[in-house]
Amino acid sequence: MLEFIFQGACNDIKKTSHKWQTPSNIALVKYWGKTHPQLPKNASISFTLNNCNTRTRIDFNKKQNNNSIEFEIFFEGKIKEEFKPKIADFFDRIKKYCPYIYDYRMVIYSENSFPHSSGIASSASGMSAIAMCIMNLEKDLNPNMKDSYLKQKASFLARLGSGSASRSIEGPLVVWGKHLDIAGSSDNYAIKFPYKTHPVFDNYQDCILIVDKGEKDVSSTLGHNLMHNHPFAEQRFKQANDNLKKISDILQNGNLKEFISLVESEALSLHAMMLTSNPYFVLMKPKTLEIINKIWNYRRENDSNICFTLDAGANVHLLYPLSEKKEVDFFIKSELLKFCQKNHYICDYTGSGSKKINS
Ligand code: PMV
């Protein structure tokens, strides 16, 4: 990707600091399976969330030598040595595109709006926040940079940290992965869904029911790798790409019944890949299934448009239109809360992506 290689600085910056807030996202059509270096085997689309986000500040101080990448990471006020290897890998992958990171000592201060041990993946919001801070430094070095380039390169960099992080720069609907029916789509970075969406999807609600706060038994890196040699892999990649075409039409025409069946099928297909890999594994918990059954009953009895999706974990994302918020709030409190660990759930809705924080 020659277009993302830094072309040289116009300014000499000795010291600067940037702070960005970037969101988590929830995929409607899932990415599961990749090739090196973090290129997806199929295209995916996600809702960008509003309330679940990471806030990261990076202090950049120019150093004497430029022969190594130096950084510290503080998470929620405490130094976090255990986060260093993943971020060091990330810097290693982006150094070719951002060689100026050798020139600065970087101190990273990061915090999440959602509890760390809530089973909500923070790699998407975490990596995209670092990518935005780095790109803000690049803009200081090269002020003529266009905003569209900044965001595209930030998505490209974030992708090298965690695939789904590429979808956490913009909102409310983002596509990552080359797809013939989505103009401008690319495997290298994510783009905003380029077509006008039906108003029923405005402020679409996502209530995350926390079934299990623990660390996952199987990391997503391992899960992606199990898609190599998976007996159903090719079929799955085709299904996802077909579903992306279908959901693109649905998002434009507002057919919620079709939306529900596609989104739930995607969630279960993702988990079906886990159930049928070698070695196989199960990330759902009994309460995940109890919630799913409750949702199906509620939908049948109330002619509701509520549906669920799942990430690579046991938590259930309840998706529904804003117009049904009052009824669904009542349903959650009266029937679903008992399945949540310590009655914990987080109500969120679609958001517009990364935001600069002026401190
Ligand atoms: O970005 P990763 O490597 O954490 O993979 C994310 C995969 C899923 O969250 C399960 C699906 C998706 O498209 O977000």
Coordinates of C-alpha atoms and ligand atoms in Angstrom, one line a residue:
M1 CA 0.0 0.0 0.0
L2 CA 2.4 2.7 -1.3
E3 CA -0.2 5.4 -0.8
F4 CA 0.1 5.0 3.0
I5 CA 3.8 5.3 3.2
F6 CA 4.8 8.6 4.9
Q7 CA 6.3 11.0 2.4
G8 CA 8.3 13.2 4.8
A9 CA 7.6 16.0 7.3
C10 CA 7.1 19.7 6.6
N11 CA 7.2 20.6 10.3
D12 CA 9.6 19.9 13.1
I13 CA 7.6 18.9 16.2
K14 CA 9.5 18.5 19.4
K15 CA 6.7 17.7 21.7
T16 CA 3.0 17.2 21.3
S17 CA 0.0 15.3 22.8
H18 CA -3.2 14.0 21.2
K19 CA -6.3 12.5 22.7
W20 CA -9.0 10.6 20.9
Q21 CA -12.1 8.7 21.7
T22 CA -13.0 5.8 19.5
P23 CA -15.9 3.4 19.7
S24 CA -16.4 -0.3 19.9
N25 CA -18.4 -1.8 17.0
I26 CA -20.7 -4.8 16.6
A27 CA -20.6 -6.7 13.3
L28 CA -23.9 -7.6 11.5
V29 CA -22.1 -9.7 8.9
K30 CA -19.1 -11.2 10.6
Y31 CA -15.4 -11.4 9.8
W32 CA -14.0 -14.7 10.8
G33 CA -10.9 -15.9 8.9
K34 CA -8.0 -14.0 7.5
T35 CA -4.7 -14.1 5.6
H36 CA -1.5 -12.4 6.4
P37 CA -1.1 -9.5 7.2
Q38 CA -4.6 -9.2 8.6
L39 CA -6.6 -9.3 5.4
P40 CA -10.1 -10.6 5.7
K41 CA -11.4 -13.7 3.9
N42 CA -14.8 -12.1 3.4
A43 CA -16.3 -8.6 3.7
S44 CA -18.0 -7.6 6.9
I45 CA -20.3 -4.7 8.1
S46 CA -20.8 -3.3 11.5
F47 CA -22.8 -0.8 13.5
T48 CA -20.5 1.6 15.3
L49 CA -21.4 2.0 18.9
N50 CA -21.8 5.3 20.7
N51 CA -21.3 4.7 24.5
C52 CA -18.8 1.9 24.5
N53 CA -15.5 3.5 23.7
T54 CA -11.9 3.9 24.5
R55 CA -10.2 7.2 25.3
T56 CA -6.5 7.4 24.6
R57 CA -4.0 10.2 25.0
I58 CA -0.5 9.8 23.6
D59 CA 2.3 12.2 24.7
F60 CA 5.0 12.4 22.0
N61 CA 8.4 13.7 23.0
K62 CA 11.2 13.8 20.4
K63 CA 14.2 11.8 21.5
Q64 CA 17.9 11.9 20.7
N65 CA 18.2 8.6 18.9
N66 CA 15.9 7.1 16.4
N67 CA 17.0 3.5 16.3
S68 CA 14.2 1.9 18.3
I69 CA 10.5 2.3 19.1
E70 CA 10.0 3.5 22.7
F71 CA 6.7 3.6 24.6
E72 CA 5.0 3.1 27.9
I73 CA 1.3 2.2 28.4
F74 CA -0.9 3.2 31.3
F75 CA -4.4 1.7 31.4
E76 CA -6.9 3.3 33.7
G77 CA -4.1 5.0 35.6
K78 CA -1.8 2.0 36.1
I79 CA 1.2 1.0 34.1
K80 CA 0.4 -2.1 32.1
E81 CA 3.4 -4.2 31.2
E82 CA 1.2 -7.0 30.0
F83 CA -0.4 -4.8 27.3
K84 CA 3.1 -4.0 25.9
P85 CA 3.7 -7.0 23.6
K86 CA 0.5 -6.5 21.6
I87 CA 1.2 -2.8 21.1
A88 CA 4.8 -3.5 20.3
D89 CA 3.6 -5.9 17.6
F90 CA 1.3 -3.2 16.3
F91 CA 4.0 -0.6 16.1
D92 CA 6.2 -3.1 14.4
R93 CA 3.6 -3.6 11.7
I94 CA 3.0 0.1 11.2
K95 CA 6.6 1.4 11.3
K96 CA 7.0 1.0 7.6
Y97 CA 4.0 3.4 7.0
C98 CA 4.8 5.7 10.0
P99 CA 8.6 5.8 10.3
Y100 CA 8.3 9.0 12.5
I101 CA 7.3 6.8 15.5
Y102 CA 11.0 6.1 15.8
D103 CA 11.6 9.7 16.5
Y104 CA 9.4 10.0 19.6
R105 CA 9.2 8.5 23.0
M106 CA 5.4 7.8 23.4
V107 CA 3.5 7.6 26.6
I108 CA 0.0 6.1 26.1
Y109 CA -2.8 6.7 28.6
S110 CA -5.9 4.7 27.9
E111 CA -9.2 4.1 29.5
N112 CA -12.5 2.4 28.5
S113 CA -16.0 3.6 29.1
F114 CA -17.1 0.1 29.8
P115 CA -15.7 -2.1 32.6
H116 CA -12.5 -3.9 31.6
S117 CA -13.8 -7.3 32.7
S118 CA -17.2 -7.2 31.1
G119 CA -16.5 -9.6 28.2
I120 CA -16.7 -6.7 25.7
A121 CA -13.7 -6.8 23.4
S122 CA -11.7 -3.7 23.7
S123 CA -9.2 -4.4 20.9
A124 CA -11.3 -2.6 18.2
S125 CA -11.7 0.6 20.2
G126 CA -8.2 0.4 21.8
M127 CA -6.3 -0.1 18.5
S128 CA -8.3 2.5 16.6
A129 CA -7.7 5.1 19.4
I130 CA -3.9 4.6 19.1
A131 CA -4.2 4.8 15.3
M132 CA -6.0 8.2 15.5
C133 CA -3.4 9.6 17.9
I134 CA -0.6 8.5 15.6
M135 CA -2.4 10.0 12.6
N136 CA -2.9 13.2 14.5
L137 CA 0.9 13.4 15.0
E138 CA 1.3 12.8 11.2
K139 CA -1.0 15.7 10.5
D140 CA 1.1 17.9 12.8
L141 CA 4.2 16.9 10.7
N142 CA 2.3 17.3 7.5
P143 CA -0.6 19.8 8.0
N144 CA -1.7 19.7 4.3
M145 CA -3.1 16.2 4.9
K146 CA -6.7 15.9 4.0
D147 CA -9.2 14.6 6.6
S148 CA -10.4 11.8 4.3
Y149 CA -6.8 10.5 3.9
L150 CA -6.2 10.8 7.7
K151 CA -9.3 8.6 8.4
Q152 CA -8.5 6.1 5.7
K153 CA -4.9 5.7 6.8
A154 CA -6.1 5.5 10.5
S155 CA -8.4 2.6 9.5
F156 CA -5.6 1.0 7.5
L157 CA -3.3 1.2 10.6
A158 CA -5.9 0.1 13.1
R159 CA -6.6 -3.0 10.9
L160 CA -3.0 -4.0 11.3
G161 CA -3.6 -4.0 15.1
S162 CA -6.9 -5.9 15.1
G163 CA -9.0 -6.5 12.0
S164 CA -12.3 -5.3 13.5
A165 CA -10.5 -2.1 14.7
S166 CA -10.5 -0.9 11.1
R167 CA -14.3 -0.5 11.5
S168 CA -14.0 1.8 14.5
I169 CA -12.9 5.1 12.9
E170 CA -16.2 6.1 11.4
G171 CA -20.0 5.4 11.8
P172 CA -22.8 4.6 12.0
L173 CA -22.4 1.7 9.5
V174 CA -19.0 0.6 8.2
V175 CA -17.9 -2.0 5.7
W176 CA -14.5 -3.6 5.7
G177 CA -13.4 -6.0 2.9
K178 CA -13.6 -5.8 -0.9
H179 CA -17.1 -6.5 -2.2
L180 CA -18.2 -5.9 -5.7
D181 CA -21.6 -4.5 -4.7
I182 CA -20.1 -1.9 -2.2
A183 CA -18.5 0.9 -4.1
G184 CA -15.1 1.9 -2.8
S185 CA -14.8 -1.1 -0.4
S186 CA -11.3 -2.5 0.3
D187 CA -9.5 -5.3 2.1
N188 CA -7.0 -2.8 3.4
Y189 CA -9.2 -0.3 5.2
A190 CA -12.9 0.1 6.1
I191 CA -15.2 2.7 4.6
K192 CA -18.5 4.2 5.7
F193 CA -21.5 2.3 4.2
P194 CA -21.8 4.4 1.0
Y195 CA -25.6 4.3 0.4
K196 CA -28.5 6.1 2.0
T197 CA -29.9 4.0 4.8
H198 CA -33.6 3.8 5.7
P199 CA -34.5 6.0 8.7
V200 CA -35.6 3.0 10.7
F201 CA -31.9 2.3 11.3
D202 CA -31.3 5.8 12.7
N203 CA -30.1 5.5 16.3
Y204 CA -30.6 1.7 16.2
Q205 CA -30.3 0.3 19.7
D206 CA -27.8 -2.2 21.0
C207 CA -28.3 -3.4 24.5
I208 CA -25.4 -5.7 25.6
L209 CA -26.5 -8.3 28.1
I210 CA -23.4 -9.3 30.0
V211 CA -23.7 -13.1 30.4
D212 CA -20.0 -13.7 31.2
K213 CA -17.5 -11.1 32.3
G214 CA -14.5 -13.5 32.2
E215 CA -11.7 -13.7 29.7
K216 CA -12.6 -15.8 26.7
D217 CA -11.2 -19.4 26.7
V218 CA -10.2 -19.1 23.0
S219 CA -8.8 -15.8 21.6
S220 CA -10.1 -14.4 18.4
T221 CA -6.5 -14.8 16.9
L222 CA -6.7 -18.5 17.5
G223 CA -10.3 -18.7 16.2
H224 CA -9.3 -16.9 13.0
N225 CA -6.5 -19.3 12.5
L226 CA -8.8 -22.3 12.8
M227 CA -10.5 -21.2 9.7
H228 CA -7.5 -22.4 7.7
N229 CA -8.3 -26.0 7.0
H230 CA -11.8 -25.6 8.3
P231 CA -14.1 -28.0 6.4
F232 CA -16.8 -25.3 5.8
A233 CA -14.5 -22.3 5.4
E234 CA -15.1 -21.6 1.7
Q235 CA -18.9 -22.0 2.0
R236 CA -18.8 -19.7 5.0
F237 CA -16.8 -16.9 3.2
K238 CA -19.3 -17.2 0.3
Q239 CA -22.3 -17.0 2.7
A240 CA -20.9 -13.9 4.3
N241 CA -20.3 -12.1 1.0
D242 CA -23.8 -13.1 -0.2
N243 CA -25.2 -11.8 3.1
L244 CA -23.4 -8.5 2.7
K245 CA -25.1 -7.9 -0.6
K246 CA -28.5 -8.8 1.0
I247 CA -28.0 -6.6 4.0
S248 CA -26.9 -3.7 1.8
D249 CA -30.4 -3.8 0.1
I250 CA -32.1 -4.3 3.5
L251 CA -30.3 -1.3 5.0
Q252 CA -31.6 0.8 2.2
N253 CA -35.2 -0.5 2.0
G254 CA -35.8 -0.9 5.8
N255 CA -37.2 -4.4 5.7
L256 CA -36.8 -5.3 9.4
K257 CA -38.1 -8.9 9.1
E258 CA -35.3 -9.7 6.6
F259 CA -32.8 -7.8 8.7
I260 CA -33.7 -9.9 11.8
S261 CA -33.3 -13.2 10.0
L262 CA -30.0 -12.3 8.3
V263 CA -28.4 -10.9 11.5
E264 CA -29.4 -13.8 13.7
S265 CA -28.3 -16.3 11.0
E266 CA -24.9 -14.5 10.8
A267 CA -24.4 -14.7 14.6
L268 CA -25.2 -18.4 14.7
S269 CA -23.1 -19.1 11.6
L270 CA -20.1 -17.5 13.3
H271 CA -20.6 -19.7 16.3
A272 CA -21.2 -22.7 14.0
M273 CA -17.7 -22.2 12.7
M274 CA -16.4 -22.5 16.3
L275 CA -18.4 -25.6 17.0
T276 CA -17.1 -27.3 13.9
S277 CA -13.4 -26.3 13.9
N278 CA -10.6 -28.7 14.8
P279 CA -10.2 -28.4 17.8
Y280 CA -13.8 -27.3 18.3
F281 CA -14.9 -24.9 21.1
V282 CA -18.0 -23.3 22.5
L283 CA -18.1 -19.7 23.5
M284 CA -21.9 -19.5 24.2
K285 CA -23.0 -20.3 27.8
P286 CA -26.3 -21.9 28.8
K287 CA -27.7 -18.4 29.6
T288 CA -26.8 -17.2 26.1
L289 CA -29.3 -19.8 24.8
E290 CA -31.9 -19.0 27.4
I291 CA -31.8 -15.4 26.4
I292 CA -32.1 -16.3 22.7
N293 CA -35.2 -18.4 23.4
K294 CA -36.7 -15.6 25.4
I295 CA -36.1 -13.2 22.5
W296 CA -37.8 -15.6 20.1
N297 CA -40.8 -16.0 22.3
Y298 CA -41.1 -12.2 23.0
R299 CA -40.8 -11.5 19.3
R300 CA -43.5 -14.0 18.4
E301 CA -45.9 -12.8 21.1
N302 CA -45.5 -9.1 20.6
D303 CA -44.8 -8.8 16.9
S304 CA -41.6 -7.0 17.9
N305 CA -38.6 -6.3 15.8
I306 CA -36.1 -7.2 18.4
C307 CA -33.3 -9.6 17.4
F308 CA -29.9 -10.7 18.7
T309 CA -26.3 -10.9 17.5
L310 CA -23.3 -12.4 19.2
D311 CA -19.6 -11.5 19.1
A312 CA -16.9 -14.1 19.8
G313 CA -18.2 -14.6 23.3
A314 CA -21.2 -15.4 25.5
N315 CA -22.7 -11.9 25.8
V316 CA -25.8 -11.2 23.8
H317 CA -26.3 -8.0 21.8
L318 CA -30.0 -7.1 21.6
L319 CA -30.7 -5.0 18.5
Y320 CA -34.0 -3.1 18.0
P321 CA -35.3 0.1 16.5
L322 CA -35.5 3.2 18.7
S323 CA -39.3 3.2 18.4
E324 CA -39.4 0.0 20.5
K325 CA -37.1 1.2 23.2
K326 CA -39.8 1.6 26.0
E327 CA -41.2 -1.9 25.5
V328 CA -37.8 -3.5 25.2
D329 CA -36.5 -1.8 28.3
F330 CA -39.4 -3.3 30.2
F331 CA -38.8 -6.7 28.6
I332 CA -35.1 -6.6 29.6
K333 CA -35.8 -5.6 33.2
S334 CA -38.7 -8.1 33.7
E335 CA -37.3 -11.1 31.8
L336 CA -33.7 -10.9 30.8
L337 CA -31.9 -9.3 33.7
K338 CA -31.9 -12.5 35.7
F339 CA -29.6 -14.1 33.1
C340 CA -27.0 -11.3 33.3
Q341 CA -24.0 -11.7 35.5
K342 CA -24.6 -9.4 38.5
N343 CA -27.6 -8.0 36.6
H344 CA -25.2 -6.2 34.4
Y345 CA -26.2 -4.8 31.0
I346 CA -25.1 -1.8 28.9
C347 CA -27.5 0.1 26.7
D348 CA -25.9 1.6 23.6
Y349 CA -26.9 2.8 20.1
T350 CA -25.3 3.6 16.8
G351 CA -22.7 6.4 16.9
S352 CA -20.7 8.4 14.4
G353 CA -17.1 7.2 15.1
S354 CA -13.9 8.7 16.4
K355 CA -13.8 12.0 18.2
K356 CA -10.9 14.3 19.1
I357 CA -10.8 15.2 22.8
N358 CA -9.4 18.6 23.6
S359 CA -7.7 18.4 27.0
Ligands
PMV1 O1 -10.7 -8.1 15.0 P1 -10.6 -9.4 15.7 O2 -9.4 -10.1 15.3 O3 -10.8 -9.3 17.2 O4 -11.8 -10.3 15.2 C1 -13.2 -10.0 15.4 C2 -14.1 -11.0 15.0 C3 -15.5 -10.9 15.4 O5 -15.7 -9.9 16.4 C4 -16.0 -12.2 16.0 C5 -16.4 -10.6 14.2 C6 -16.3 -9.2 13.7 O6 -16.5 -9.0 12.5 O7 -16.2 -8.2 14.5

